[in-house]
Amino acid sequence: SDWGAIDQISNDYYEAVVTAINAGIDMNMAPYDYRRFVDTLTRAVEEGDVATERIDDAVRRILEAKFALGLFERPFGDDSLLASVGSAEHRAVAREAVAKSQVLLKNDDGLLPLDPGLGTLHVAGRAADDIGIQSGGWTIDWQGAAGDITAGTTILEAIEATVGPGTEVAYDAFGRFEGPAPEVCVGVVGEEPYAEGFGDSADLRLPVADLRMLSRLVGVCDQVAVVLVSGRPLIVTDLIDQWDALVAAWLPGTEGQGVADVLFGLEPFTGTLPLTWPAGVDQLPLGTGGEPLYPFGAGLTTG
């Protein structure tokens, strides 16, 4: 089970344990009081509410998994490998994974990939330069956090490292730029980090600040490419017609360079949606309420 999950089955702890084990839970995560669980389950066996055969069945599967993993021969990790964690080799693999997971959902007039030799490129959105936002929850801390929480490359830093020497990249989190607007603007939007129920949303809308920023870009830029950083589909149906390109970047973590790799054609877009992208929250659970915004498996490719 997950963290204390069987406790939620019933207010009667004894009933909760009996129900969970008889339903097929082989191992219970009891984070605060494991002795209470052991004592309760022992009592349930003694009183005949849980059969000894059910215990043997659970233990057998647990031991088989441990034998298959070689945990009895090698019960601990290899400390000599710690030095390689976060190494250049590891980051290279992560960068490749990021590039391959980007999903190009809209690309009017072949806007993407962008030309690295653009004269000027405006990049907007708080999520463009925030390693915490692009990493999401369960990063460093349970709920994650916005800001410079760990080493890595933000999407903005990656863009700046990828464009040609003659390209001027201007950045403003709110999309407030002075002077004439360039032909292309990139808006990077995303949710605050969250994990589990703390991220529950009734409408799955973009943050208000991102909506205002995108409105500014659409008002002045000839073409707007939107990069959406999120751990789930967000409802953008009423906005999508204003954008020329949309990339579902998911949570790229520390390797924002993988996002820039596909934005500028160093790597092709090949990713496809692993789920259905709803047109509205009325389509949740998925499969109801009409046509989705994008079906399962959608994703444009580039050469």
PDB file of C-alpha atoms in Angstrom:
ATOM      1  CA  SER A   1       0.000   0.000   0.000  1.00  0.00           C
ATOM      2  CA  ASP A   2       0.983   3.634  -0.165  1.00  0.00           C
ATOM      3  CA  TRP A   3       1.888   5.760   2.868  1.00  0.00           C
ATOM      4  CA  GLY A   4      -0.689   4.952   5.558  1.00  0.00           C
ATOM      5  CA  ALA A   5      -3.264   4.302   2.837  1.00  0.00           C
ATOM      6  CA  ILE A   6      -5.097   1.356   4.400  1.00  0.00           C
ATOM      7  CA  ASP A   7      -5.871   3.529   7.443  1.00  0.00           C
ATOM      8  CA  GLN A   8      -8.429   5.308   5.255  1.00  0.00           C
ATOM      9  CA  ILE A   9     -10.505   2.186   4.644  1.00  0.00           C
ATOM     10  CA  SER A  10     -12.306   2.438   7.961  1.00  0.00           C
ATOM     11  CA  ASN A  11     -12.254   4.435  11.179  1.00  0.00           C
ATOM     12  CA  ASP A  12     -11.965   1.053  12.889  1.00  0.00           C
ATOM     13  CA  TYR A  13      -8.280   0.178  12.439  1.00  0.00           C
ATOM     14  CA  TYR A  14      -8.856  -3.516  12.990  1.00  0.00           C
ATOM     15  CA  GLU A  15     -11.485  -3.567  10.246  1.00  0.00           C
ATOM     16  CA  ALA A  16      -9.181  -1.585   7.947  1.00  0.00           C
ATOM     17  CA  VAL A  17      -6.323  -4.070   8.369  1.00  0.00           C
ATOM     18  CA  VAL A  18      -8.512  -7.138   7.912  1.00  0.00           C
ATOM     19  CA  THR A  19     -10.188  -5.699   4.811  1.00  0.00           C
ATOM     20  CA  ALA A  20      -6.904  -4.669   3.194  1.00  0.00           C
ATOM     21  CA  ILE A  21      -5.028  -7.907   3.783  1.00  0.00           C
ATOM     22  CA  ASN A  22      -7.936 -10.104   2.710  1.00  0.00           C
ATOM     23  CA  ALA A  23      -8.316  -7.968  -0.408  1.00  0.00           C
ATOM     24  CA  GLY A  24      -4.771  -8.838  -1.467  1.00  0.00           C
ATOM     25  CA  ILE A  25      -2.422  -6.251   0.037  1.00  0.00           C
ATOM     26  CA  ASP A  26       0.829  -8.146   0.607  1.00  0.00           C
ATOM     27  CA  MET A  27       2.836  -5.356   2.213  1.00  0.00           C
ATOM     28  CA  ASN A  28       1.541  -2.402   4.203  1.00  0.00           C
ATOM     29  CA  MET A  29       3.440   0.867   4.463  1.00  0.00           C
ATOM     30  CA  ALA A  30       2.919   1.920   8.078  1.00  0.00           C
ATOM     31  CA  PRO A  31       5.027   5.071   8.411  1.00  0.00           C
ATOM     32  CA  TYR A  32       4.253   6.031  12.000  1.00  0.00           C
ATOM     33  CA  ASP A  33       3.397   2.973  14.074  1.00  0.00           C
ATOM     34  CA  TYR A  34       4.388  -0.336  12.512  1.00  0.00           C
ATOM     35  CA  ARG A  35       3.993  -2.202  15.831  1.00  0.00           C
ATOM     36  CA  ARG A  36       0.321  -1.279  15.870  1.00  0.00           C
ATOM     37  CA  PHE A  37      -0.078  -2.888  12.455  1.00  0.00           C
ATOM     38  CA  VAL A  38       1.873  -6.014  13.433  1.00  0.00           C
ATOM     39  CA  ASP A  39      -0.110  -6.418  16.638  1.00  0.00           C
ATOM     40  CA  THR A  40      -3.421  -5.846  14.870  1.00  0.00           C
ATOM     41  CA  LEU A  41      -2.702  -8.308  12.086  1.00  0.00           C
ATOM     42  CA  THR A  42      -1.470 -10.901  14.602  1.00  0.00           C
ATOM     43  CA  ARG A  43      -4.723 -10.527  16.500  1.00  0.00           C
ATOM     44  CA  ALA A  44      -6.719 -10.862  13.268  1.00  0.00           C
ATOM     45  CA  VAL A  45      -4.969 -14.161  12.496  1.00  0.00           C
ATOM     46  CA  GLU A  46      -5.483 -15.441  16.031  1.00  0.00           C
ATOM     47  CA  GLU A  47      -9.190 -14.613  15.854  1.00  0.00           C
ATOM     48  CA  GLY A  48      -9.583 -16.230  12.441  1.00  0.00           C
ATOM     49  CA  ASP A  49     -10.447 -13.046  10.509  1.00  0.00           C
ATOM     50  CA  VAL A  50      -7.321 -13.431   8.375  1.00  0.00           C
ATOM     51  CA  ALA A  51      -6.263 -16.959   7.409  1.00  0.00           C
ATOM     52  CA  THR A  52      -2.712 -18.138   7.993  1.00  0.00           C
ATOM     53  CA  GLU A  53      -2.698 -19.183   4.338  1.00  0.00           C
ATOM     54  CA  ARG A  54      -3.258 -15.556   3.335  1.00  0.00           C
ATOM     55  CA  ILE A  55      -0.181 -14.549   5.365  1.00  0.00           C
ATOM     56  CA  ASP A  56       1.894 -17.332   3.796  1.00  0.00           C
ATOM     57  CA  ASP A  57       0.682 -16.240   0.355  1.00  0.00           C
ATOM     58  CA  ALA A  58       1.792 -12.647   0.956  1.00  0.00           C
ATOM     59  CA  VAL A  59       5.138 -13.581   2.489  1.00  0.00           C
ATOM     60  CA  ARG A  60       5.885 -15.977  -0.373  1.00  0.00           C
ATOM     61  CA  ARG A  61       5.479 -13.225  -2.987  1.00  0.00           C
ATOM     62  CA  ILE A  62       7.542 -10.756  -0.952  1.00  0.00           C
ATOM     63  CA  LEU A  63      10.391 -13.250  -0.571  1.00  0.00           C
ATOM     64  CA  GLU A  64      10.244 -14.238  -4.252  1.00  0.00           C
ATOM     65  CA  ALA A  65      10.647 -10.594  -5.254  1.00  0.00           C
ATOM     66  CA  LYS A  66      13.602 -10.139  -2.903  1.00  0.00           C
ATOM     67  CA  PHE A  67      15.274 -13.313  -4.184  1.00  0.00           C
ATOM     68  CA  ALA A  68      14.771 -12.166  -7.789  1.00  0.00           C
ATOM     69  CA  LEU A  69      16.452  -8.855  -6.956  1.00  0.00           C
ATOM     70  CA  GLY A  70      19.345 -10.573  -5.213  1.00  0.00           C
ATOM     71  CA  LEU A  71      18.722  -8.685  -1.984  1.00  0.00           C
ATOM     72  CA  PHE A  72      19.842 -11.545   0.226  1.00  0.00           C
ATOM     73  CA  GLU A  73      23.240 -11.653  -1.497  1.00  0.00           C
ATOM     74  CA  ARG A  74      23.529  -7.865  -1.949  1.00  0.00           C
ATOM     75  CA  PRO A  75      21.305  -6.198   0.666  1.00  0.00           C
ATOM     76  CA  PHE A  76      22.838  -2.722   0.300  1.00  0.00           C
ATOM     77  CA  GLY A  77      23.656  -0.346  -2.517  1.00  0.00           C
ATOM     78  CA  ASP A  78      27.160   0.207  -3.838  1.00  0.00           C
ATOM     79  CA  ASP A  79      28.477   3.393  -2.224  1.00  0.00           C
ATOM     80  CA  SER A  80      31.206   3.644  -4.845  1.00  0.00           C
ATOM     81  CA  LEU A  81      28.558   4.658  -7.377  1.00  0.00           C
ATOM     82  CA  LEU A  82      27.509   7.761  -5.432  1.00  0.00           C
ATOM     83  CA  ALA A  83      30.144   9.892  -7.116  1.00  0.00           C
ATOM     84  CA  SER A  84      28.512   9.301 -10.513  1.00  0.00           C
ATOM     85  CA  VAL A  85      25.105  10.629  -9.434  1.00  0.00           C
ATOM     86  CA  GLY A  86      24.486  13.862 -11.317  1.00  0.00           C
ATOM     87  CA  SER A  87      27.513  13.268 -13.519  1.00  0.00           C
ATOM     88  CA  ALA A  88      27.838  14.612 -17.046  1.00  0.00           C
ATOM     89  CA  GLU A  89      26.988  11.151 -18.356  1.00  0.00           C
ATOM     90  CA  HIS A  90      23.797  11.016 -16.307  1.00  0.00           C
ATOM     91  CA  ARG A  91      22.774  14.507 -17.408  1.00  0.00           C
ATOM     92  CA  ALA A  92      23.360  13.574 -21.033  1.00  0.00           C
ATOM     93  CA  VAL A  93      20.918  10.684 -20.706  1.00  0.00           C
ATOM     94  CA  ALA A  94      18.408  12.958 -18.960  1.00  0.00           C
ATOM     95  CA  ARG A  95      18.753  15.559 -21.722  1.00  0.00           C
ATOM     96  CA  GLU A  96      18.086  12.885 -24.345  1.00  0.00           C
ATOM     97  CA  ALA A  97      15.016  11.703 -22.422  1.00  0.00           C
ATOM     98  CA  VAL A  98      13.693  15.263 -22.222  1.00  0.00           C
ATOM     99  CA  ALA A  99      14.086  15.826 -25.960  1.00  0.00           C
ATOM    100  CA  LYS A 100      12.355  12.546 -26.803  1.00  0.00           C
ATOM    101  CA  SER A 101       9.447  13.237 -24.436  1.00  0.00           C
ATOM    102  CA  GLN A 102       8.498  16.660 -25.828  1.00  0.00           C
ATOM    103  CA  VAL A 103       5.147  16.504 -27.629  1.00  0.00           C
ATOM    104  CA  LEU A 104       4.446  18.967 -30.441  1.00  0.00           C
ATOM    105  CA  LEU A 105       0.677  19.414 -30.466  1.00  0.00           C
ATOM    106  CA  LYS A 106       0.314  22.399 -32.791  1.00  0.00           C
ATOM    107  CA  ASN A 107       2.687  23.837 -35.387  1.00  0.00           C
ATOM    108  CA  ASP A 108       1.012  26.221 -37.784  1.00  0.00           C
ATOM    109  CA  ASP A 109       3.051  27.090 -40.865  1.00  0.00           C
ATOM    110  CA  GLY A 110       5.924  24.973 -39.577  1.00  0.00           C
ATOM    111  CA  LEU A 111       6.938  27.550 -36.976  1.00  0.00           C
ATOM    112  CA  LEU A 112       8.984  24.946 -35.115  1.00  0.00           C
ATOM    113  CA  PRO A 113      11.812  24.237 -35.184  1.00  0.00           C
ATOM    114  CA  LEU A 114      12.992  27.818 -34.815  1.00  0.00           C
ATOM    115  CA  ASP A 115      15.956  29.185 -36.712  1.00  0.00           C
ATOM    116  CA  PRO A 116      18.907  29.525 -34.299  1.00  0.00           C
ATOM    117  CA  GLY A 117      19.964  32.545 -36.334  1.00  0.00           C
ATOM    118  CA  LEU A 118      16.884  34.652 -35.544  1.00  0.00           C
ATOM    119  CA  GLY A 119      17.774  38.309 -35.148  1.00  0.00           C
ATOM    120  CA  THR A 120      15.732  38.774 -31.978  1.00  0.00           C
ATOM    121  CA  LEU A 121      13.764  36.378 -29.819  1.00  0.00           C
ATOM    122  CA  HIS A 122      11.538  37.363 -26.944  1.00  0.00           C
ATOM    123  CA  VAL A 123      11.062  34.746 -24.217  1.00  0.00           C
ATOM    124  CA  ALA A 124       8.449  35.278 -21.511  1.00  0.00           C
ATOM    125  CA  GLY A 125       6.970  33.463 -18.564  1.00  0.00           C
ATOM    126  CA  ARG A 126       8.162  32.734 -15.071  1.00  0.00           C
ATOM    127  CA  ALA A 127       8.503  29.044 -15.877  1.00  0.00           C
ATOM    128  CA  ALA A 128      11.138  29.826 -18.518  1.00  0.00           C
ATOM    129  CA  ASP A 129      13.781  30.576 -15.910  1.00  0.00           C
ATOM    130  CA  ASP A 130      12.804  28.549 -12.860  1.00  0.00           C
ATOM    131  CA  ILE A 131      14.418  25.188 -12.237  1.00  0.00           C
ATOM    132  CA  GLY A 132      11.941  24.397  -9.464  1.00  0.00           C
ATOM    133  CA  ILE A 133       8.870  24.891 -11.647  1.00  0.00           C
ATOM    134  CA  GLN A 134      10.262  22.754 -14.445  1.00  0.00           C
ATOM    135  CA  SER A 135      11.176  20.030 -11.946  1.00  0.00           C
ATOM    136  CA  GLY A 136       7.773  19.847 -10.219  1.00  0.00           C
ATOM    137  CA  GLY A 137       6.904  18.029  -7.023  1.00  0.00           C
ATOM    138  CA  TRP A 138       8.911  15.223  -5.425  1.00  0.00           C
ATOM    139  CA  THR A 139      12.105  17.156  -6.229  1.00  0.00           C
ATOM    140  CA  ILE A 140      14.472  17.767  -3.300  1.00  0.00           C
ATOM    141  CA  ASP A 141      11.361  18.102  -1.117  1.00  0.00           C
ATOM    142  CA  TRP A 142       8.001  16.306  -1.108  1.00  0.00           C
ATOM    143  CA  GLN A 143       6.044  19.182  -2.644  1.00  0.00           C
ATOM    144  CA  GLY A 144       8.985  20.565  -4.588  1.00  0.00           C
ATOM    145  CA  ALA A 145       9.406  24.335  -4.679  1.00  0.00           C
ATOM    146  CA  ALA A 146       9.779  27.141  -7.159  1.00  0.00           C
ATOM    147  CA  GLY A 147      13.167  28.763  -7.470  1.00  0.00           C
ATOM    148  CA  ASP A 148      16.788  27.683  -7.572  1.00  0.00           C
ATOM    149  CA  ILE A 149      16.343  24.463  -5.617  1.00  0.00           C
ATOM    150  CA  THR A 150      18.962  22.368  -7.406  1.00  0.00           C
ATOM    151  CA  ALA A 151      21.632  22.517 -10.062  1.00  0.00           C
ATOM    152  CA  GLY A 152      20.504  22.349 -13.648  1.00  0.00           C
ATOM    153  CA  THR A 153      19.730  24.248 -16.832  1.00  0.00           C
ATOM    154  CA  THR A 154      16.554  26.283 -17.153  1.00  0.00           C
ATOM    155  CA  ILE A 155      14.730  26.496 -20.471  1.00  0.00           C
ATOM    156  CA  LEU A 156      15.805  30.127 -20.840  1.00  0.00           C
ATOM    157  CA  GLU A 157      19.446  29.281 -20.197  1.00  0.00           C
ATOM    158  CA  ALA A 158      19.195  26.491 -22.752  1.00  0.00           C
ATOM    159  CA  ILE A 159      17.696  28.822 -25.359  1.00  0.00           C
ATOM    160  CA  GLU A 160      20.448  31.369 -24.762  1.00  0.00           C
ATOM    161  CA  ALA A 161      23.071  28.639 -25.178  1.00  0.00           C
ATOM    162  CA  THR A 162      21.505  27.344 -28.408  1.00  0.00           C
ATOM    163  CA  VAL A 163      20.848  30.453 -30.501  1.00  0.00           C
ATOM    164  CA  GLY A 164      23.484  31.831 -32.820  1.00  0.00           C
ATOM    165  CA  PRO A 165      26.000  34.467 -31.737  1.00  0.00           C
ATOM    166  CA  GLY A 166      24.090  37.187 -33.550  1.00  0.00           C
ATOM    167  CA  THR A 167      20.724  36.450 -31.928  1.00  0.00           C
ATOM    168  CA  GLU A 168      19.502  38.720 -29.155  1.00  0.00           C
ATOM    169  CA  VAL A 169      17.379  36.910 -26.571  1.00  0.00           C
ATOM    170  CA  ALA A 170      15.246  39.244 -24.446  1.00  0.00           C
ATOM    171  CA  TYR A 171      13.518  37.826 -21.392  1.00  0.00           C
ATOM    172  CA  ASP A 172      10.760  39.167 -19.165  1.00  0.00           C
ATOM    173  CA  ALA A 173       8.704  36.966 -16.874  1.00  0.00           C
ATOM    174  CA  PHE A 174       5.569  39.047 -17.488  1.00  0.00           C
ATOM    175  CA  GLY A 175       5.975  39.556 -21.229  1.00  0.00           C
ATOM    176  CA  ARG A 176       6.562  43.289 -20.948  1.00  0.00           C
ATOM    177  CA  PHE A 177       9.066  44.195 -23.632  1.00  0.00           C
ATOM    178  CA  GLU A 178      10.133  47.580 -24.904  1.00  0.00           C
ATOM    179  CA  GLY A 179      10.720  48.423 -28.528  1.00  0.00           C
ATOM    180  CA  PRO A 180       9.405  46.657 -31.615  1.00  0.00           C
ATOM    181  CA  ALA A 181       8.279  43.070 -31.169  1.00  0.00           C
ATOM    182  CA  PRO A 182      10.148  40.351 -33.065  1.00  0.00           C
ATOM    183  CA  GLU A 183       8.454  38.016 -35.477  1.00  0.00           C
ATOM    184  CA  VAL A 184       8.563  35.133 -33.004  1.00  0.00           C
ATOM    185  CA  CYS A 185       7.945  35.050 -29.266  1.00  0.00           C
ATOM    186  CA  VAL A 186       8.165  32.050 -26.949  1.00  0.00           C
ATOM    187  CA  GLY A 187       5.925  31.905 -23.905  1.00  0.00           C
ATOM    188  CA  VAL A 188       6.803  29.318 -21.264  1.00  0.00           C
ATOM    189  CA  VAL A 189       3.974  28.630 -18.841  1.00  0.00           C
ATOM    190  CA  GLY A 190       3.504  26.180 -16.018  1.00  0.00           C
ATOM    191  CA  GLU A 191       2.005  25.357 -12.658  1.00  0.00           C
ATOM    192  CA  GLU A 192       3.567  25.783  -9.263  1.00  0.00           C
ATOM    193  CA  PRO A 193       5.156  22.516  -8.086  1.00  0.00           C
ATOM    194  CA  TYR A 194       2.864  20.137  -6.220  1.00  0.00           C
ATOM    195  CA  ALA A 195       2.576  16.517  -5.213  1.00  0.00           C
ATOM    196  CA  GLU A 196      -0.454  14.329  -4.607  1.00  0.00           C
ATOM    197  CA  GLY A 197      -3.664  15.944  -3.342  1.00  0.00           C
ATOM    198  CA  PHE A 198      -2.045  19.312  -2.768  1.00  0.00           C
ATOM    199  CA  GLY A 199      -2.184  19.813  -6.518  1.00  0.00           C
ATOM    200  CA  ASP A 200      -5.887  19.083  -6.900  1.00  0.00           C
ATOM    201  CA  SER A 201      -7.569  21.576  -9.219  1.00  0.00           C
ATOM    202  CA  ALA A 202     -11.243  22.040 -10.039  1.00  0.00           C
ATOM    203  CA  ASP A 203     -10.613  23.761 -13.370  1.00  0.00           C
ATOM    204  CA  LEU A 204      -7.063  22.830 -14.481  1.00  0.00           C
ATOM    205  CA  ARG A 205      -6.488  26.359 -15.726  1.00  0.00           C
ATOM    206  CA  LEU A 206      -3.202  28.122 -16.304  1.00  0.00           C
ATOM    207  CA  PRO A 207      -2.115  30.546 -13.581  1.00  0.00           C
ATOM    208  CA  VAL A 208      -3.558  34.043 -13.983  1.00  0.00           C
ATOM    209  CA  ALA A 209      -0.095  35.576 -14.370  1.00  0.00           C
ATOM    210  CA  ASP A 210       0.618  33.236 -17.286  1.00  0.00           C
ATOM    211  CA  LEU A 211      -2.693  34.074 -18.947  1.00  0.00           C
ATOM    212  CA  ARG A 212      -1.912  37.779 -18.761  1.00  0.00           C
ATOM    213  CA  MET A 213       1.588  37.245 -20.091  1.00  0.00           C
ATOM    214  CA  LEU A 214       0.322  35.224 -23.046  1.00  0.00           C
ATOM    215  CA  SER A 215      -2.264  37.883 -23.816  1.00  0.00           C
ATOM    216  CA  ARG A 216       0.527  40.468 -24.062  1.00  0.00           C
ATOM    217  CA  LEU A 217       2.560  38.268 -26.403  1.00  0.00           C
ATOM    218  CA  VAL A 218      -0.392  37.512 -28.652  1.00  0.00           C
ATOM    219  CA  GLY A 219      -1.119  41.244 -28.864  1.00  0.00           C
ATOM    220  CA  VAL A 220       2.297  42.219 -30.194  1.00  0.00           C
ATOM    221  CA  CYS A 221       4.056  39.171 -31.695  1.00  0.00           C
ATOM    222  CA  ASP A 222       3.460  37.934 -35.208  1.00  0.00           C
ATOM    223  CA  GLN A 223       3.914  34.306 -34.128  1.00  0.00           C
ATOM    224  CA  VAL A 224       3.739  32.809 -30.646  1.00  0.00           C
ATOM    225  CA  ALA A 225       5.066  29.423 -29.593  1.00  0.00           C
ATOM    226  CA  VAL A 226       3.865  28.200 -26.198  1.00  0.00           C
ATOM    227  CA  VAL A 227       5.827  25.719 -24.113  1.00  0.00           C
ATOM    228  CA  LEU A 228       3.631  24.200 -21.414  1.00  0.00           C
ATOM    229  CA  VAL A 229       5.471  22.861 -18.362  1.00  0.00           C
ATOM    230  CA  SER A 230       3.118  20.637 -16.373  1.00  0.00           C
ATOM    231  CA  GLY A 231       2.669  17.200 -14.898  1.00  0.00           C
ATOM    232  CA  ARG A 232      -0.779  16.826 -16.456  1.00  0.00           C
ATOM    233  CA  PRO A 233      -2.923  18.248 -19.261  1.00  0.00           C
ATOM    234  CA  LEU A 234      -4.281  21.714 -18.568  1.00  0.00           C
ATOM    235  CA  ILE A 235      -7.402  23.178 -20.144  1.00  0.00           C
ATOM    236  CA  VAL A 236      -6.267  25.480 -22.971  1.00  0.00           C
ATOM    237  CA  THR A 237      -9.126  24.967 -25.418  1.00  0.00           C
ATOM    238  CA  ASP A 238     -10.223  28.606 -25.382  1.00  0.00           C
ATOM    239  CA  LEU A 239      -6.633  29.786 -25.922  1.00  0.00           C
ATOM    240  CA  ILE A 240      -5.199  27.388 -28.467  1.00  0.00           C
ATOM    241  CA  ASP A 241      -6.435  29.313 -31.527  1.00  0.00           C
ATOM    242  CA  GLN A 242      -4.348  32.316 -30.453  1.00  0.00           C
ATOM    243  CA  TRP A 243      -1.112  30.341 -30.549  1.00  0.00           C
ATOM    244  CA  ASP A 244       0.880  29.236 -33.560  1.00  0.00           C
ATOM    245  CA  ALA A 245       2.629  26.358 -31.801  1.00  0.00           C
ATOM    246  CA  LEU A 246       2.120  24.366 -28.622  1.00  0.00           C
ATOM    247  CA  VAL A 247       4.634  22.051 -26.990  1.00  0.00           C
ATOM    248  CA  ALA A 248       3.751  19.817 -24.062  1.00  0.00           C
ATOM    249  CA  ALA A 249       7.090  19.855 -22.233  1.00  0.00           C
ATOM    250  CA  TRP A 250       5.835  17.971 -19.153  1.00  0.00           C
ATOM    251  CA  LEU A 251       8.332  18.307 -16.277  1.00  0.00           C
ATOM    252  CA  PRO A 252      11.797  18.320 -17.883  1.00  0.00           C
ATOM    253  CA  GLY A 253      13.564  18.507 -14.534  1.00  0.00           C
ATOM    254  CA  THR A 254      17.120  19.784 -14.496  1.00  0.00           C
ATOM    255  CA  GLU A 255      17.800  19.380 -18.207  1.00  0.00           C
ATOM    256  CA  GLY A 256      16.078  22.284 -19.923  1.00  0.00           C
ATOM    257  CA  GLN A 257      18.573  21.893 -22.740  1.00  0.00           C
ATOM    258  CA  GLY A 258      16.524  18.967 -23.989  1.00  0.00           C
ATOM    259  CA  VAL A 259      13.630  21.376 -24.577  1.00  0.00           C
ATOM    260  CA  ALA A 260      15.816  23.780 -26.539  1.00  0.00           C
ATOM    261  CA  ASP A 261      17.198  20.880 -28.580  1.00  0.00           C
ATOM    262  CA  VAL A 262      13.807  20.268 -30.195  1.00  0.00           C
ATOM    263  CA  LEU A 263      12.730  23.911 -30.267  1.00  0.00           C
ATOM    264  CA  PHE A 264      15.699  24.691 -32.507  1.00  0.00           C
ATOM    265  CA  GLY A 265      15.882  21.447 -34.450  1.00  0.00           C
ATOM    266  CA  LEU A 266      19.007  19.942 -32.909  1.00  0.00           C
ATOM    267  CA  GLU A 267      16.770  16.950 -32.263  1.00  0.00           C
ATOM    268  CA  PRO A 268      13.427  16.132 -33.923  1.00  0.00           C
ATOM    269  CA  PHE A 269      10.059  16.192 -32.238  1.00  0.00           C
ATOM    270  CA  THR A 270       9.005  12.555 -31.924  1.00  0.00           C
ATOM    271  CA  GLY A 271       6.975  12.395 -28.695  1.00  0.00           C
ATOM    272  CA  THR A 272       3.304  11.448 -28.557  1.00  0.00           C
ATOM    273  CA  LEU A 273       0.671  11.881 -25.880  1.00  0.00           C
ATOM    274  CA  PRO A 274       0.571   9.034 -23.330  1.00  0.00           C
ATOM    275  CA  LEU A 275      -2.971  10.089 -22.432  1.00  0.00           C
ATOM    276  CA  THR A 276      -5.986  11.906 -23.826  1.00  0.00           C
ATOM    277  CA  TRP A 277      -5.879  15.709 -23.556  1.00  0.00           C
ATOM    278  CA  PRO A 278      -9.366  16.860 -22.523  1.00  0.00           C
ATOM    279  CA  ALA A 279     -11.071  19.857 -24.056  1.00  0.00           C
ATOM    280  CA  GLY A 280     -12.729  20.636 -20.724  1.00  0.00           C
ATOM    281  CA  VAL A 281     -13.067  19.320 -17.199  1.00  0.00           C
ATOM    282  CA  ASP A 282     -16.515  17.994 -18.129  1.00  0.00           C
ATOM    283  CA  GLN A 283     -14.653  15.271 -20.041  1.00  0.00           C
ATOM    284  CA  LEU A 284     -13.124  13.930 -16.842  1.00  0.00           C
ATOM    285  CA  PRO A 285     -12.967  11.039 -16.267  1.00  0.00           C
ATOM    286  CA  LEU A 286     -11.622  10.730 -19.789  1.00  0.00           C
ATOM    287  CA  GLY A 287     -13.747   9.266 -22.486  1.00  0.00           C
ATOM    288  CA  THR A 288     -16.903  11.271 -21.832  1.00  0.00           C
ATOM    289  CA  GLY A 289     -18.300  14.601 -22.964  1.00  0.00           C
ATOM    290  CA  GLY A 290     -17.394  14.716 -26.647  1.00  0.00           C
ATOM    291  CA  GLU A 291     -14.184  15.088 -28.625  1.00  0.00           C
ATOM    292  CA  PRO A 292     -11.003  15.756 -26.643  1.00  0.00           C
ATOM    293  CA  LEU A 293      -8.679  18.584 -27.537  1.00  0.00           C
ATOM    294  CA  TYR A 294      -6.038  16.024 -28.527  1.00  0.00           C
ATOM    295  CA  PRO A 295      -6.501  12.240 -28.582  1.00  0.00           C
ATOM    296  CA  PHE A 296      -4.257   9.651 -27.005  1.00  0.00           C
ATOM    297  CA  GLY A 297      -1.149   9.216 -29.173  1.00  0.00           C
ATOM    298  CA  ALA A 298      -1.292  12.670 -30.773  1.00  0.00           C
ATOM    299  CA  GLY A 299       1.985  14.348 -31.581  1.00  0.00           C
ATOM    300  CA  LEU A 300       3.507  16.011 -34.636  1.00  0.00           C
ATOM    301  CA  THR A 301       6.971  15.092 -35.839  1.00  0.00           C
ATOM    302  CA  THR A 302       9.737  17.197 -37.343  1.00  0.00           C
ATOM    303  CA  GLY A 303      12.727  16.168 -39.405  1.00  0.00           C
TER     304      GLY A 303
END
